[in-house]
Tab-separated table of C-alpha atoms in Angstrom:
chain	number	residue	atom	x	y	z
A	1	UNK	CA	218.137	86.122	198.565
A	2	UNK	CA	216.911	82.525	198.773
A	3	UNK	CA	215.972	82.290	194.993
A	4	UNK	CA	217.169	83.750	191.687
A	5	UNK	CA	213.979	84.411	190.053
A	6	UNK	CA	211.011	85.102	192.377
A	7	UNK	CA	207.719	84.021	189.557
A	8	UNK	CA	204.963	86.378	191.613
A	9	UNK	CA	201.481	85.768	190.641
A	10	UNK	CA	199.058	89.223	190.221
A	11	UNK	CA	195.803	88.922	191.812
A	12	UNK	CA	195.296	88.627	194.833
A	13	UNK	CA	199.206	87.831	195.260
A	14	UNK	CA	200.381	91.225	194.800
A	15	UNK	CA	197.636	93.450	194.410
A	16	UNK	CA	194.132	92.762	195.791
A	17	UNK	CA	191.786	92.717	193.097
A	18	UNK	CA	189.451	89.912	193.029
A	19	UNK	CA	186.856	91.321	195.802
A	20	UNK	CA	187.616	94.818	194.486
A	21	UNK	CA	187.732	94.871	191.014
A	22	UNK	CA	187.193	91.378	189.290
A	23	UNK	CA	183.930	90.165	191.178
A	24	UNK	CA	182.220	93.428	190.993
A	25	UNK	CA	182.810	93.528	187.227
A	26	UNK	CA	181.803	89.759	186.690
A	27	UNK	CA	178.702	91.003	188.479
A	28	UNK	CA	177.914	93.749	185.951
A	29	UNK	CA	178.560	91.274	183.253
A	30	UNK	CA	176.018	88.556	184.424
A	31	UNK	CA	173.297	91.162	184.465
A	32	UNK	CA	174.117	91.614	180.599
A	33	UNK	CA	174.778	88.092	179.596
A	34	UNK	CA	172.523	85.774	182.130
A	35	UNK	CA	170.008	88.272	183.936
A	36	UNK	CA	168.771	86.557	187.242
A	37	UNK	CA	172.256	84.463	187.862
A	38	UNK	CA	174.529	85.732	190.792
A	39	UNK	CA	177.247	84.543	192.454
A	40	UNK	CA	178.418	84.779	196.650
A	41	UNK	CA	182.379	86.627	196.353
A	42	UNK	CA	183.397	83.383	197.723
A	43	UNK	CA	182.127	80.889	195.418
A	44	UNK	CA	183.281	83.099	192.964
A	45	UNK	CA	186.653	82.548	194.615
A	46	UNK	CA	186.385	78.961	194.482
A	47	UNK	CA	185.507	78.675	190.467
A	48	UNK	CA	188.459	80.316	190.494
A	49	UNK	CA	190.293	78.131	192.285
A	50	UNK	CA	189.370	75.150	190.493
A	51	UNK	CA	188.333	74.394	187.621
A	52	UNK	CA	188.964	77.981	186.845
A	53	UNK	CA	187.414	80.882	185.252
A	54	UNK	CA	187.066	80.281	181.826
A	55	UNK	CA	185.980	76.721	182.317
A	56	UNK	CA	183.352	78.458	184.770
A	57	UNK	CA	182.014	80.772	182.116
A	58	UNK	CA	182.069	77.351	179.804
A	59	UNK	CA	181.048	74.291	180.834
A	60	UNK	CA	178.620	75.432	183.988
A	61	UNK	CA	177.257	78.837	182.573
A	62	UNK	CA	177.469	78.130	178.620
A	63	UNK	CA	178.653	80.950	177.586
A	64	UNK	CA	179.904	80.656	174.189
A	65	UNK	CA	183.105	81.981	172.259
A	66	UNK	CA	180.848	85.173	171.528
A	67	UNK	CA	179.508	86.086	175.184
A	68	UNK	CA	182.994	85.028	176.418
A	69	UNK	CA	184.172	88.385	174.042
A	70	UNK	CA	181.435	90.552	175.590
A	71	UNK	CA	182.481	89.382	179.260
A	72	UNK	CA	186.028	90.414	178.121
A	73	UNK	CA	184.313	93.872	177.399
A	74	UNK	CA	182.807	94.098	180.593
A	75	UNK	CA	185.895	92.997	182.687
A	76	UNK	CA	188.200	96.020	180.703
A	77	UNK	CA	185.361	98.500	180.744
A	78	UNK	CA	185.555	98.002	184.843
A	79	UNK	CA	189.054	97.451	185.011
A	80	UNK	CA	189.887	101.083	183.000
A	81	UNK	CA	188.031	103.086	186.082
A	82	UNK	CA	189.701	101.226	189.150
A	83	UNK	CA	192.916	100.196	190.078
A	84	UNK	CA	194.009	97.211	192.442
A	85	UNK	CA	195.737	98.144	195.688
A	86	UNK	CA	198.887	96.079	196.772
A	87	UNK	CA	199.076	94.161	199.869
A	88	UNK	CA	201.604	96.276	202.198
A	89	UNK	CA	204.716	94.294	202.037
A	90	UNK	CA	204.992	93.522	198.507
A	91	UNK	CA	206.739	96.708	197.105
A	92	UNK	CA	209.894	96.181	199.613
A	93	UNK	CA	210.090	92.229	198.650
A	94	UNK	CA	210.401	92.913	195.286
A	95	UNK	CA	212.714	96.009	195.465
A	96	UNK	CA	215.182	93.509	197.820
A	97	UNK	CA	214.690	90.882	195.232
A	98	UNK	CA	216.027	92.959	192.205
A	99	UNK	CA	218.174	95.241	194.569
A	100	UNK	CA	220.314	92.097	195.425
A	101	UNK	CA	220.838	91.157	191.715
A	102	UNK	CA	217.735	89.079	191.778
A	103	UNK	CA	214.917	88.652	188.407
A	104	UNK	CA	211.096	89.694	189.181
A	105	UNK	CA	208.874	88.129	186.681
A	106	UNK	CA	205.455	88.120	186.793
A	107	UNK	CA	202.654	85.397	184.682
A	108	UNK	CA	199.263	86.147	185.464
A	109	UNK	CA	195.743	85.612	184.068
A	110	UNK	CA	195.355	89.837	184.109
A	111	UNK	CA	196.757	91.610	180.937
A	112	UNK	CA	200.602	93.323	180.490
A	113	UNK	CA	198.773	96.646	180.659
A	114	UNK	CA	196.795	95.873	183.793
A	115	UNK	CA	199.635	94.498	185.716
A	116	UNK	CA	202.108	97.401	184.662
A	117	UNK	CA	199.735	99.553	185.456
A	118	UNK	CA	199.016	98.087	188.570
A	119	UNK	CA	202.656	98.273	189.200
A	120	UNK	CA	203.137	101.918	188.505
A	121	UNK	CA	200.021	102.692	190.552
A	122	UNK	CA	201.141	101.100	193.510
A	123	UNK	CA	205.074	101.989	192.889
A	124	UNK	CA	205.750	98.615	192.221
A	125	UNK	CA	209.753	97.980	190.649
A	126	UNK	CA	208.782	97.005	186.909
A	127	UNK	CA	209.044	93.638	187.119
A	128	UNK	CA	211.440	92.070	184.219
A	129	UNK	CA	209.122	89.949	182.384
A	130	UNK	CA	205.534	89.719	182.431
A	131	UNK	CA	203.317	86.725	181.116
A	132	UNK	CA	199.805	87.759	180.704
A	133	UNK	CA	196.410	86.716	179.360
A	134	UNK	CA	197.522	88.399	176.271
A	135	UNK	CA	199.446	84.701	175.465
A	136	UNK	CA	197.998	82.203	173.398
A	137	UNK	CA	195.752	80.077	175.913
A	138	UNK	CA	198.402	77.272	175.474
A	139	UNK	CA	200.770	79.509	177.134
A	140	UNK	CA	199.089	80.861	179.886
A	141	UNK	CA	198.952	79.270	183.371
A	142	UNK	CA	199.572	76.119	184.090
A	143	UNK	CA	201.909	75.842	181.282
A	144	UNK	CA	204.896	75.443	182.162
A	145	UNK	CA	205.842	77.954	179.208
A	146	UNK	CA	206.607	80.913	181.189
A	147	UNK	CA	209.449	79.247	183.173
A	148	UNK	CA	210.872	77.649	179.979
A	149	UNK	CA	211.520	81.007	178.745
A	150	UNK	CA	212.661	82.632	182.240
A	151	UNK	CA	215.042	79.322	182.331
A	152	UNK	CA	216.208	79.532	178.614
A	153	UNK	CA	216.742	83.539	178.591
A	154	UNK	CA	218.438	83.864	181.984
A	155	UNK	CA	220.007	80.117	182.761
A	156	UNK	CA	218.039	79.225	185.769
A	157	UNK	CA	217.219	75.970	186.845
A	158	UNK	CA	214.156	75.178	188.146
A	159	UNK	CA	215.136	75.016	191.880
A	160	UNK	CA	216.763	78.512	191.285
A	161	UNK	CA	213.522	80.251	190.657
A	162	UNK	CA	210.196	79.741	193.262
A	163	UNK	CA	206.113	80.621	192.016
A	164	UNK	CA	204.307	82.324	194.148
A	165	UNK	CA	200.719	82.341	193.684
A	166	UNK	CA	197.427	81.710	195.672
A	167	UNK	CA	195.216	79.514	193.051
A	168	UNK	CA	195.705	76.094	191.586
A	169	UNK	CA	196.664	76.659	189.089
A	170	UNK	CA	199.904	78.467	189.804
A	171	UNK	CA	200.705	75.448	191.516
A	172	UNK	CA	200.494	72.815	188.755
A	173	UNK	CA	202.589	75.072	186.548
A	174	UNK	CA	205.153	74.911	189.081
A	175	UNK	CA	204.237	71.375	190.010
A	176	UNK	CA	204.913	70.473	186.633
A	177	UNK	CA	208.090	72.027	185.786
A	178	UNK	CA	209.535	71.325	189.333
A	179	UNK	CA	209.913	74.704	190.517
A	180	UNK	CA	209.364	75.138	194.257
A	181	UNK	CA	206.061	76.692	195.418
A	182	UNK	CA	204.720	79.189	197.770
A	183	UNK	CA	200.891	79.187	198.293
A	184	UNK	CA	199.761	82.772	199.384
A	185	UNK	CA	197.109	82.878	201.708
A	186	UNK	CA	196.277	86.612	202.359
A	187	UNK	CA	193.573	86.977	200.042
A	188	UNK	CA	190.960	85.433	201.565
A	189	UNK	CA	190.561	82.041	204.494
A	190	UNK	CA	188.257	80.066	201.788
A	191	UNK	CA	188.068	76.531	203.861
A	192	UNK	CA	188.936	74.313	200.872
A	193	UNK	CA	191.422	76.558	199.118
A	194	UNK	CA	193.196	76.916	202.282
A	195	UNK	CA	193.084	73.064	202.898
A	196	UNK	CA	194.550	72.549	199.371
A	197	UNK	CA	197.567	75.121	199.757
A	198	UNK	CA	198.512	74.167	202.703
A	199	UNK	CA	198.420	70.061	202.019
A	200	UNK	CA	200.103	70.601	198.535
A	201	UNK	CA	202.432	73.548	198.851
A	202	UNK	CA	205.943	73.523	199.623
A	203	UNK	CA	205.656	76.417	202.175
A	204	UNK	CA	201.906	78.253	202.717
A	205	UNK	CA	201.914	81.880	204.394
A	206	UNK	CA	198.939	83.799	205.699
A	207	UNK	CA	200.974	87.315	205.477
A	208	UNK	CA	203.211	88.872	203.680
A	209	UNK	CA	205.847	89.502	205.656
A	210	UNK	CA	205.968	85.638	206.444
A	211	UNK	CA	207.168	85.535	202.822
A	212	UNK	CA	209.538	87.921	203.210
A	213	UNK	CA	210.989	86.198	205.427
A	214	UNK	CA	211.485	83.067	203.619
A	215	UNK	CA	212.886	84.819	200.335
A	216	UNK	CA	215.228	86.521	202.431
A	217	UNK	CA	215.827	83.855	205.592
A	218	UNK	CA	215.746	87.076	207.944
């Protein structure tokens, strides 16, 4: 076990969801809120990527506070009637990881419930901590506030735990509290997401069982 705490990302890290589940139902919600706008699955990636969701909905669709609440709506209306697979790999890295004494947390822009039940779904170990969109906004990714508490509440240093995560900004969180980062690149071969990850990452995989691997230097 290379690190401690292994800080795992949700979508598209663990399970994949965004092509499956989170696209479709930002479809369904454009028809409500802005009939006649669409969006190509990978430029939806890439809003994702940078500047990210919310300032998407924002600052290039002008959605305000009140359509952001009925886009919510949408989103857990689709989410309740599908569940995200996980990418084959993931439930025997995190069983080693927390088999060999290891902590499994997970901070994500999905919701506790989603994730757990993600987890369950896919017979995922219940991870030991979960940061979700349920946090005050100035707690959720890229503060650094999840991996204060992980290195508070279980004495870890920074270079003790690593963040794994495939968007930008799981990367400045970890950027800025000095955490080493892993960019996962199984979700999708976006040119300029990949170009990003792999200049600014500390290690970038295409597969999972490249990051098994690394956690566990087979």
């Amino acid at each position: 076990m290379r690190y401690k705490c292994l800080v795992l990302d949700h979508d598209d890290t663990v399970v994949n969801s965004t092509a499956t589940i989170h696209y479709p139902a930002f479809l369904e919600a454009l028809k409500l809120l802005r009939p006649g706008v669409t969006i190509s699955l990978d430029d939806y990636f890439r809003e994702n990527f940078d500047p990210g969701f919310v300032p998407y909905c924002v600052e290039k669709l002008g959605m305000t506070e009140e359509e952001l609440v009925v886009e919510v709506e949408c989103w857990k209306n689709y989410v309740s009637g599908h569940t995200s697979k996980a990418y084959d790999g993931m439930r025997q890295i995190i069983e080693r990881q927390k088999a060999e004494g290891g902590i499994v947390c997970v901070v994500s822009h999905s919701y506790d419930y989603n994730i757990r039940r993600d987890y369950e779904a896919n017979h995922l170990p219940e991870p030991d901590k979960i940061f979700g969109w349920e946090c005050p906004p100035e707690q959720r990714k890229p503060s650094t506030y999840a991996l204060e508490i992980l290195s508070r509440e279980y004495g870890i240093k920074p270079g003790e735990m690593v963040v794994v995560d495939d968007l930008k900004p799981g990367y400045d969180m970890a950027k800025a509290y000095g955490a080493p980062f892993v960019g996962a690149g199984w979700s999708n071969d976006i040119p300029e997401i990949r170009a990003f990850m792999q200049k600014n990452s500390d290690v970038y995989f295409t597969k999972v069982s490249q990051l098994a691997a690394f956690l566990f230097e087979e």
